[in-house]
Amino acid sequence: MLLSLNWLSNFVDISDLTNDEIKEKLVKAGFEVESEEHLGLGTNLIVGKVIECHDHPDSDHLHVTKVDIGKEVLDIVCGAPNCREGLKVIVAQVGAKLPGGEIKAGVIRGQSSNGMLCSLKELNITEEMLAEDSPSRNGIEELDDTFEIGETDILSKLGLEDTIYDISIYANRPDCLGVFNMCREVAAILDKPIRLPEYEGAAEIGKESSLKIVSESANCTHFLGKVVNNVTIKESPKWMKDHLRANGVKAINNLVDISNYVMLETGQPLHFYDLRTNPNREITIKDDLSGKYMALDGIEYEIEKGDLMITSNNEPIGIAGIMGGENTKILEDTTGLIIEAALFDHAQIRRTANRLGLQTEAAARFAKGLEPLSQNKAMDRAVQLLIELADAKDFEKTVEYGKVDYKPYEIEETVEHLNALIGKEYTVDEAVRVMERLQFKVRKEGNKFYTEIPSSRASDLKIREDIDEEIVRLTDFDSLVSTLPQMPQTVGALTPVQSARRIIRNLFTDNGMNETYSYTLVSQKHVDEACMPLGEAIALQSPLSEERKYVRNSLMNSMIESLAYNVAHGNQNVNLFEISTVYAKEKEGERVGIILSGNFSESKALHNKVEADFYVLKGLVYEMLESLGYHKERINLTENDLDTVHFHPYQSCVLKIGDKTIAILGKMHPNYISDIKIAGAYYAEIALNELMEIAPQKVKAPVINRYPSVSRDLSLLVDDETTAASIIKAIKKSGGKMVKSVEVFDIYKGEHIAEGKKSISFTIVYESLEATLTAEEVNKLHTKVVEELNRMFNANQR
Amino acid sequence: MDVKQMKEEAIKAIEAAETLEQLEELRLEYLSKKGKIQALMMMMKDLTPEEKPKFGQIVNETKQAVTELLESKVEELKKAGLNAQLEKEKIDLTLDAYTPRIGSLHPLTLVQRELEDVFIGMGYNVAEGPEVELDEYNFTRANTPEGHPARDMQDTFYIDVNHLLRSQTTAIQMRELEKQANSLPIKVVCPGKVYRRDDDDATHSHQFMQCEGLVIGENITVADLKGTLELMIKELFKKDAKIRFRPSYFPFTEPSFEVDMTCHVCGGKGCPTCKGTGWIEILGSGMVHPNVLEMAGIDSKKYTGFAFGVGLERLAMLKYGITDIRDLYTNDVRFLSGFKK
C-alpha cells in the first residue's frame, strides 16, 4: 500500500515528527514500511530564464545559452529541442545532486557549461507519470509565470516534493488498502486527531431511475449503479493529479481520475461507463460467457466460463472487478455516466486476474476483500466529487442489486481476561483509551468494556482476543516481562524412530560420510525409474515445472543426482547418505539412502585407502542395523529378484529380516549410471519404516569365557559357486556349540587352481565355557568338521 | 696376586669400557666361574683357618664392588645406546597430520537437533506429521477456511481437492491438538519439511523446513511466550539476546507477533547482517486462536496457549553465514564438509 506523506498531512498533522519516528511507530504497531520513495529528487535547483539561445557551432542539436538565475547569468550548453529564448526553466547549478549524478562545471565541444537545464525526467519523475503534453517528455520542463527567477522551492511548488511509503498490509487489514482508513490507522498509531472529508449520504439524490441491474452469478451479491445524465469532462485539479501521481496513477481527465481517486481513498474499485453505450439502461452480471473480449487497454483477453463479466443487452461491457471494456469507456466527449460500485467474490477475481495476467489495482483490492459498507461509501464519495469537479447534474437515484445490512456489533472484554492472556497489568481506562484512539465507540462497566466494531474492521475484529491485539499493538510492549509457563512437569523425549535417525546419522558421519538434503519433488523419469518404489507416485495438480511434478517414491535418483553433481564439479570420493520420507498413493514410507563412489577412506600420509565396494556398503548397512539392535544373525541376504535394471545382477542383493524386505543394496548397473564419469557406484536403500516395525533385541552383556580358546586354520578347494556363508553355516552346524567363531581370511583363484574352483581359507576358533579344551578334543572335533565339509561341498582340504 | 691391585685394575678397566661387548668380556674375565675373582676364591683352600674368614670377606667385598660397578656401567651404556637410537628416530613434526575422514551432518539437521534438544530439555516432545497432508489440517483447522484471504498468502501445491503438500508445519500442531485434546497440557515442537509454489532463488525455495512449537495449558500468557523464545535464542546463538514483538497476523493466533532478536553479529549496534537496524527478524508467533482450540475439542475458556514457528533455513543461514538458500539443497561435498559436528 502506497501512502503519500503529503496526502496524509491533509488529514493528520505530522509536522512535529521526523520520517524515522513515523516509521518506527508504524512498525511497532504492525505496519512495516518496506520501502520509501521520493517523488521528485534534486538539490541545488533554481528557477532561471533563458536570455540568449544560439545553435552550438560544432553540433547539429546542442544550444549555447545564457541563463539568468537572478544572482548571476550562467553559460549553459543544452541539448533539448525546446530550448529557446525567453523560457523559464529549472536550472541544476554546479554541485547539484540529481538521481543521475552530480552536476559539474565543464566544457562541451569547446563551449563552457556551468549547470544543466532540467527535464522532470532528470528529477526522478518517470515518463509514465508525465502528462501527455508535458514538455519534459521530449525536452526540458517549461515553467509558467508563477515561478520567479531565482526561486528555489521548485519541487514543492510543482507538487513533486513528497515521500511515499510502501507499507506492507497483513491479510487481516484490507481496510488499510484505502487511504482514508490507512490515515485513520496512522492517526491512531501516532495518537493524533484526524479530519477526514465528510461524504456519507452524498449519493442519496436524484430522480427515479430507469436503470435495471441483475446478477446471474452467485459471485456478485451486491451491485450499486447510478446514472449521471450531465457531466463536464475537463482536467483534474492539481491536488488530485499530485495525489494520483504519488500513488503511481496517471492523471487522464476528471472523470477517469475521480473513479481512480475514490478507489484509492476508500479501497472500493469503481467503474464509470459512458452513458451513451448503454441505451437500454440495463446491466447484467454473468459468469457463463466465453470468448475473446477487448478491455480498455486495447488488448483482447480470452474469457472463460466462471469469469465474472458485466454485460448489457447480452454484450459484455467489462471484465468485472478487473478492467472495463474498450467499447464502453469514457471518451473525450462523454457527457453522461453510469457509476458502478459492486462486490465481486475475491477468490474468483483472483483466479481470473491470475489467469489473464491482469493484475490491476482494482483486482488486487477485490482479491483482498472489502468491508460491508464499501460500495455505499464509494458511491457517496464519487457523487460528491463529480458534483464538485465535473459539474455533475441531473442524477438518477442509486439502483441497488442485493442488499447490505451492516449493523455494528459490540465485543465484550474484561481487563482480567486481557491481563491473563498478555501477562501485563492494564487498567480498564488504558484499554478504553486505545479503543478511542481507533475511533471505536466504547463504553465501560466496571472492569468490563464494550467496543462497537465499525464496518471497516468487521472482517478482522470478532472476538475479545482481537480487541486484546489492538491494545497490545498500540501500547508500549517492549516492557513486557519474560516468564516461563507455570504448568505440571513433563518429560521430553525422542520417539524410537527419532532416536533411530540420530543413531544412523551419527554412525554414518562418524564413518566419513556427508549427509544430504534433496528435493521431494521430482520428474516423471525419477518416479518411473524408482528403486523399491513405495507405490504409484503422487502427481501435483499444477507443478512449477516438469522437473518438479511428482512426489518421490524412492530416494535413489535424488542420490544419483547428488553424486552426479559432485562428480561434474570435480569432487572425487563422494560418499553420501540421506534420510527422508517418501510417498505414494495412500502410502508413506521412510527411507535411508547410501551412495558410495571412489575411495571410502583414504590417507595419503599413510599410503593406504579403502575403495568403496560392495563389502564396504554391506558393512555400513550391517553396522546400521547392529546399532539399532538388529543383529547379524537375524539378517538374510537373498538373491536380488527385485531390481536388476538399476543394480549389477551379480553384485547386489536384497536384505530381509524374517520375511520382511528391508533393503536393497549393491553395485549400480553400469548402464544406469553411464552418464556419470566414474568407475562405479554402490547404492543401498533401506526402508526405515519397515525396519522399525520389527522389534530390536535388547542389549545383553556378553559372557567372557574364562577358558582359553584354540584356533585352527582350514583351506578348502570348492566349486566357485559355493558361498562362504554356506560353508560357515555348515562348520557351525557340524562343530556345534564349541565353534566360537568362523572367519574367512583368504580367497584364491588362478594359478594352480582348476577352472571353476576356488580356494577358500577359514580360521575356526573352538572353545568351551566349561573347561580348557585338550589338543585331542580339538583335533577330533576339527576332523569331524573337515570330513563333513568334504562330504557336503565335494571339497578337498588343501 | 694382590687382591687390592686386582680390584683397582678391574675398576679401571670397567670405567674405561665403551661398549657392552667390552663389559661382557670384563664380566667373563673377573666374574665368571673361570674368572679372576673365582680364582682368588680357589686360593682359599691354601690358607689357614684363621686367615680364611678375613680373606673371604675381602674377596666377597671385591666381588660385590666389581659386580655393582659393572651392572651400573651396563645400565649406563644401555641408556646411552637407547638415547642414541631415539635420537636417530627424530622426525619432522611439521609435516601434515594424518586426518581420519570425518563426515558431516547437514546444517539443517544440526539446527533442527539444537532446537529439539533445547526444547526436550524443557520437557517438550518432538511431534511429526505427513507432508502429503489434508487441506483440513493445513488450513481449515488452522482457522483458515475455504475462501479465507490468508489462503492467498501461501501458494500451495495441491494434489487433489482434499490433499496438498503441507505449506506449514502448523498442520502438525493441528494434529497434535486433536490427538492430545484429552491429555493436556501439550508441549511439543514440530519440525518438518514444507512446500510452497515459489520459484527457487537465493532467498526462496519451493521446499524448506520449519519448526513450530506449541504449548497449551492453563494461564499461559504472552509473557510466557516471550520468556520461552528468549531462552531458545540464547541456547541457539549462545548469547544473551533481547527480543522484541511486532504485531503481525496469522489466522491461527490472536494476538500474533513477528519476533525480532538483537543482531547476533553486532549485538544490536547495527551492521550489514541486520541492515543497520540492530534487529534480526527470526520467527512468527502468537497466542493460539480460540477457534483453533475449539475445533480440536479444547475448551478455550479454560485453556490458552502459545505457538511459534521458525524457518530452519533462516536459522542455518544466520548461524553459519550462508547467503544462498540453494546451497542447502545442492549437496556439494565442498559445502557439506564444512559442517563437522
Coordinates of N, CA and C in Angstrom, one line a residue, chain B residues 93-226:
Chain B
L93 N 58.2 -32.8 12.7 CA 56.9 -32.7 13.3 C 56.0 -31.7 12.6
T94 N 56.5 -31.0 11.7 CA 55.7 -30.0 11.0 C 55.0 -30.6 9.8
L95 N 55.3 -31.9 9.4 CA 54.6 -32.4 8.2 C 53.1 -32.6 8.5
D96 N 52.3 -32.7 7.4 CA 50.9 -32.8 7.6 C 50.5 -34.0 8.4
A97 N 49.5 -33.8 9.2 CA 49.0 -34.8 10.1 C 48.1 -35.9 9.3
Y98 N 48.0 -37.0 9.9 CA 47.0 -38.0 9.3 C 45.7 -37.5 9.8
T99 N 44.8 -37.3 8.9 CA 43.4 -36.9 9.3 C 42.4 -38.0 8.9
P100 N 41.8 -38.5 9.9 CA 40.8 -39.5 9.7 C 39.6 -38.8 9.0
R101 N 39.0 -39.5 8.1 CA 37.9 -38.8 7.3 C 36.7 -38.7 8.3
I102 N 36.3 -37.4 8.5 CA 35.2 -37.1 9.3 C 34.0 -36.7 8.4
G103 N 32.9 -37.3 8.6 CA 31.7 -36.9 7.8 C 31.1 -35.6 8.3
S104 N 29.9 -35.3 7.8 CA 29.3 -34.1 8.2 C 27.8 -34.3 8.2
L105 N 27.2 -33.7 9.3 CA 25.7 -33.6 9.3 C 25.3 -32.4 8.5
H106 N 24.2 -32.5 7.9 CA 23.6 -31.4 7.1 C 23.3 -30.3 8.0
P107 N 23.6 -29.0 7.6 CA 23.3 -27.9 8.5 C 21.9 -27.8 9.0
L108 N 20.9 -28.3 8.2 CA 19.5 -28.3 8.6 C 19.3 -29.3 9.7
T109 N 20.0 -30.4 9.7 CA 20.0 -31.4 10.8 C 20.5 -30.8 12.0
L110 N 21.7 -30.1 11.9 CA 22.3 -29.5 13.0 C 21.4 -28.5 13.7
V111 N 20.8 -27.7 12.9 CA 19.9 -26.7 13.5 C 18.6 -27.3 14.1
Q112 N 18.1 -28.3 13.4 CA 16.9 -29.0 14.0 C 17.3 -29.7 15.3
R113 N 18.4 -30.4 15.3 CA 18.8 -31.0 16.6 C 19.0 -30.1 17.7
E114 N 19.6 -28.9 17.4 CA 19.8 -28.0 18.5 C 18.5 -27.5 19.1
L115 N 17.5 -27.2 18.2 CA 16.2 -26.8 18.6 C 15.5 -27.8 19.4
E116 N 15.6 -29.1 18.9 CA 14.9 -30.2 19.6 C 15.5 -30.3 20.9
D117 N 16.8 -30.3 21.0 CA 17.4 -30.5 22.3 C 17.1 -29.4 23.4
V118 N 17.1 -28.2 22.9 CA 16.7 -27.1 23.8 C 15.3 -27.4 24.4
F119 N 14.4 -27.8 23.5 CA 13.0 -28.0 24.0 C 12.8 -29.3 24.7
I120 N 13.5 -30.3 24.3 CA 13.4 -31.6 25.1 C 13.9 -31.3 26.5
G121 N 14.9 -30.5 26.6 CA 15.4 -30.1 28.0 C 14.3 -29.4 28.8
M122 N 13.4 -28.8 28.1 CA 12.3 -28.1 28.9 C 11.1 -28.9 29.0
G123 N 11.2 -30.2 28.6 CA 10.0 -31.1 28.8 C 9.1 -31.2 27.6
Y124 N 9.6 -30.7 26.4 CA 8.7 -30.8 25.2 C 9.0 -32.1 24.6
N125 N 8.0 -32.6 23.8 CA 8.2 -33.7 22.9 C 8.3 -33.3 21.5
V126 N 8.8 -34.1 20.6 CA 9.0 -33.8 19.2 C 7.9 -34.5 18.4
A127 N 7.1 -33.7 17.8 CA 6.0 -34.3 17.0 C 6.2 -34.2 15.5
E128 N 5.7 -35.2 14.8 CA 5.8 -35.1 13.3 C 4.5 -35.4 12.7
G129 N 4.4 -35.2 11.4 CA 3.2 -35.4 10.7 C 3.5 -35.6 9.2
P130 N 2.5 -36.0 8.4 CA 2.7 -36.3 7.0 C 2.9 -35.0 6.2
E131 N 3.8 -35.1 5.2 CA 4.0 -34.0 4.3 C 2.9 -33.9 3.2
V132 N 2.4 -35.1 2.8 CA 1.2 -35.1 2.0 C 0.0 -35.1 3.0
E133 N -0.6 -33.9 3.0 CA -1.5 -33.6 4.1 C -2.9 -33.3 3.6
L134 N -3.8 -33.4 4.6 CA -5.2 -33.0 4.2 C -5.3 -31.5 4.3
D135 N -6.1 -30.9 3.4 CA -6.4 -29.5 3.4 C -6.9 -29.1 4.8
E136 N -7.7 -30.0 5.4 CA -8.3 -29.8 6.7 C -7.3 -29.4 7.8
Y137 N -6.2 -30.1 7.9 CA -5.2 -29.8 8.9 C -4.3 -28.7 8.5
N138 N -4.0 -28.6 7.2 CA -3.1 -27.5 6.8 C -3.8 -26.1 6.9
F139 N -5.1 -26.1 6.6 CA -5.7 -24.8 6.6 C -7.0 -24.7 7.5
T140 N -8.0 -25.5 7.3 CA -9.3 -25.4 7.9 C -9.1 -25.3 9.4
R141 N -8.4 -26.3 10.0 CA -8.2 -26.4 11.5 C -7.4 -25.2 12.0
A142 N -6.6 -24.7 11.1 CA -5.7 -23.5 11.4 C -6.5 -22.2 11.2
N143 N -7.8 -22.3 11.4 CA -8.7 -21.1 11.3 C -8.6 -20.4 9.9
T144 N -8.3 -21.2 8.9 CA -8.2 -20.6 7.6 C -9.2 -21.4 6.6
P145 N -10.5 -21.2 6.8 CA -11.4 -22.0 6.0 C -11.3 -21.6 4.5
E146 N -11.9 -22.4 3.7 CA -12.0 -22.2 2.3 C -12.5 -20.7 2.0
G147 N -11.8 -20.0 1.1 CA -12.2 -18.7 0.8 C -11.6 -17.6 1.7
H148 N -10.9 -18.1 2.8 CA -10.2 -17.1 3.7 C -9.1 -16.4 2.9
P149 N -9.0 -15.1 3.1 CA -8.0 -14.4 2.3 C -6.5 -14.9 2.6
A150 N -6.3 -15.4 3.8 CA -5.0 -15.8 4.2 C -4.5 -17.0 3.4
R151 N -5.5 -17.7 2.8 CA -5.0 -18.8 1.9 C -4.3 -18.3 0.7
D152 N -4.6 -17.1 0.4 CA -3.9 -16.5 -0.8 C -2.4 -16.1 -0.4
M153 N -2.2 -16.0 0.9 CA -0.8 -15.6 1.4 C 0.2 -16.7 1.0
Q154 N -0.3 -17.9 0.8 CA 0.6 -19.1 0.5 C 0.1 -19.7 -0.7
D155 N 1.0 -19.8 -1.7 CA 0.6 -20.5 -2.9 C 1.0 -22.0 -2.7
T156 N -0.1 -22.8 -2.6 CA 0.1 -24.2 -2.2 C 0.1 -25.2 -3.3
F157 N 0.9 -26.2 -3.2 CA 0.9 -27.3 -4.1 C -0.3 -28.3 -3.8
Y158 N -1.3 -28.2 -4.6 CA -2.4 -29.2 -4.4 C -2.2 -30.5 -5.1
I159 N -2.7 -31.6 -4.5 CA -2.7 -32.9 -5.2 C -4.0 -33.2 -5.7
D160 N -5.0 -33.0 -4.9 CA -6.4 -33.1 -5.3 C -7.2 -32.1 -4.4
V161 N -8.5 -32.2 -4.5 CA -9.4 -31.2 -3.7 C -9.0 -31.3 -2.3
N162 N -8.8 -32.5 -1.7 CA -8.6 -32.6 -0.3 C -7.1 -32.6 0.1
H163 N -6.2 -33.0 -0.8 CA -4.8 -33.2 -0.4 C -3.9 -32.2 -1.0
L164 N -2.8 -31.9 -0.2 CA -1.8 -31.0 -0.7 C -0.5 -31.3 0.0
L165 N 0.5 -30.7 -0.5 CA 1.8 -30.8 0.2 C 1.7 -29.7 1.3
R166 N 1.9 -30.1 2.5 CA 1.7 -29.1 3.6 C 2.6 -27.9 3.3
S167 N 1.9 -26.7 3.6 CA 2.6 -25.5 3.3 C 3.2 -24.9 4.6
Q168 N 2.8 -25.5 5.7 CA 3.3 -25.0 7.0 C 3.3 -26.2 8.0
T169 N 4.2 -26.2 8.9 CA 4.2 -27.3 10.0 C 3.1 -27.0 11.0
T170 N 2.3 -26.0 10.8 CA 1.1 -25.8 11.6 C 0.2 -27.0 11.5
A171 N 0.3 -27.7 10.4 CA -0.5 -28.9 10.2 C -0.2 -29.9 11.3
I172 N 1.1 -30.0 11.6 CA 1.4 -31.0 12.7 C 0.8 -30.5 14.0
Q173 N 0.9 -29.2 14.3 CA 0.2 -28.7 15.5 C -1.2 -29.1 15.6
M174 N -1.9 -28.9 14.4 CA -3.4 -29.2 14.4 C -3.6 -30.6 14.8
R175 N -2.8 -31.5 14.2 CA -2.9 -33.0 14.6 C -2.6 -33.2 16.0
E176 N -1.6 -32.5 16.6 CA -1.3 -32.7 18.0 C -2.4 -32.3 18.9
L177 N -3.0 -31.1 18.5 CA -4.1 -30.6 19.3 C -5.2 -31.6 19.4
E178 N -5.5 -32.2 18.3 CA -6.6 -33.2 18.2 C -6.3 -34.4 19.0
K179 N -5.0 -34.9 18.8 CA -4.6 -36.1 19.5 C -4.5 -35.9 21.0
Q180 N -4.1 -34.8 21.5 CA -3.9 -34.6 22.9 C -4.9 -33.8 23.6
A181 N -6.1 -33.6 22.9 CA -7.1 -32.7 23.4 C -7.6 -33.2 24.8
N182 N -7.5 -34.5 25.0 CA -7.9 -35.1 26.3 C -6.8 -35.4 27.3
S183 N -5.6 -35.0 26.9 CA -4.4 -35.3 27.8 C -3.6 -34.0 27.9
L184 N -4.2 -32.9 28.2 CA -3.5 -31.7 28.4 C -2.7 -31.7 29.6
P185 N -1.6 -30.9 29.8 CA -1.1 -29.9 28.9 C -0.4 -30.5 27.7
I186 N -0.2 -29.6 26.7 CA 0.6 -30.0 25.5 C 1.9 -29.2 25.5
K187 N 3.0 -29.9 25.2 CA 4.3 -29.2 25.0 C 5.0 -29.9 23.9
V188 N 4.9 -29.4 22.7 CA 5.6 -30.1 21.6 C 6.3 -29.1 20.7
V189 N 7.3 -29.6 20.0 CA 7.9 -28.9 18.9 C 7.7 -29.8 17.7
C190 N 7.4 -29.1 16.5 CA 7.0 -29.9 15.3 C 7.9 -29.5 14.2
P191 N 9.0 -30.2 14.0 CA 9.9 -29.9 12.8 C 9.5 -30.6 11.6
G192 N 9.7 -30.1 10.4 CA 9.4 -30.8 9.2 C 9.6 -30.0 7.9
K193 N 9.5 -30.7 6.8 CA 9.6 -30.1 5.5 C 8.3 -29.5 5.1
V194 N 8.3 -28.4 4.4 CA 7.1 -27.8 3.9 C 7.3 -27.3 2.5
Y195 N 6.3 -27.0 1.8 CA 6.4 -26.7 0.3 C 5.5 -25.6 -0.1
R196 N 6.0 -24.7 -0.9 CA 5.2 -23.6 -1.5 C 5.6 -23.3 -2.9
R197 N 4.6 -22.8 -3.7 CA 4.8 -22.6 -5.1 C 5.7 -21.4 -5.3
D198 N 6.9 -21.4 -4.9 CA 7.8 -20.3 -5.1 C 8.9 -20.7 -6.1
D199 N 9.3 -19.8 -6.9 CA 10.4 -20.1 -7.8 C 11.7 -20.1 -6.9
D200 N 12.6 -21.0 -7.2 CA 13.8 -21.0 -6.4 C 14.8 -19.9 -6.8
D201 N 15.3 -19.2 -5.8 CA 16.3 -18.2 -6.0 C 17.2 -18.1 -4.7
A202 N 18.0 -17.1 -4.6 CA 18.9 -17.1 -3.4 C 18.2 -17.1 -2.1
T203 N 17.0 -16.5 -2.1 CA 16.3 -16.4 -0.8 C 15.0 -17.2 -0.7
H204 N 14.6 -17.8 -1.8 CA 13.3 -18.6 -1.9 C 13.6 -20.0 -2.3
S205 N 12.8 -20.9 -1.7 CA 13.0 -22.3 -2.1 C 11.6 -22.9 -2.1
H206 N 11.2 -23.7 -3.1 CA 9.9 -24.3 -3.1 C 9.8 -25.4 -2.0
Q207 N 10.9 -25.8 -1.5 CA 10.9 -26.7 -0.3 C 11.8 -26.1 0.7
F208 N 11.2 -26.1 1.9 CA 12.1 -25.6 3.1 C 11.6 -26.3 4.3
M209 N 12.2 -25.9 5.4 CA 11.9 -26.6 6.7 C 11.5 -25.6 7.7
Q210 N 10.5 -26.0 8.5 CA 10.0 -25.2 9.6 C 10.1 -26.0 10.9
C211 N 10.2 -25.3 12.0 CA 9.9 -26.0 13.3 C 9.0 -25.1 14.1
E212 N 7.9 -25.7 14.4 CA 6.9 -24.9 15.2 C 6.9 -25.4 16.7
G213 N 6.5 -24.6 17.6 CA 6.3 -25.0 19.0 C 4.9 -24.7 19.4
L214 N 4.4 -25.5 20.3 CA 3.0 -25.4 20.8 C 3.0 -25.7 22.3
V215 N 2.4 -24.8 23.0 CA 2.2 -25.1 24.5 C 0.7 -24.7 24.8
I216 N 0.0 -25.7 25.3 CA -1.4 -25.4 25.7 C -1.5 -25.8 27.2
G217 N -2.1 -25.0 28.0 CA -2.3 -25.3 29.4 C -3.2 -24.2 30.0
E218 N -3.2 -24.1 31.3 CA -4.0 -23.1 32.0 C -3.1 -21.9 32.2
N219 N -3.6 -20.7 32.0 CA -2.9 -19.5 32.4 C -1.6 -19.3 31.6
I220 N -1.6 -19.7 30.4 CA -0.4 -19.4 29.6 C -0.5 -18.0 29.0
T221 N 0.6 -17.2 29.1 CA 0.5 -15.8 28.7 C 1.5 -15.4 27.6
V222 N 1.3 -14.2 27.0 CA 2.3 -13.7 26.0 C 3.7 -13.6 26.7
A223 N 3.7 -13.2 28.0 CA 4.9 -13.1 28.7 C 5.7 -14.5 28.7
D224 N 4.9 -15.6 28.9 CA 5.5 -16.9 28.8 C 6.1 -17.2 27.5
L225 N 5.4 -16.7 26.4 CA 5.9 -16.9 25.1 C 7.3 -16.2 24.9
K226 N 7.3 -14.9 25.5 CA 8.5 -14.1 25.4 C 9.7 -14.8 26.1

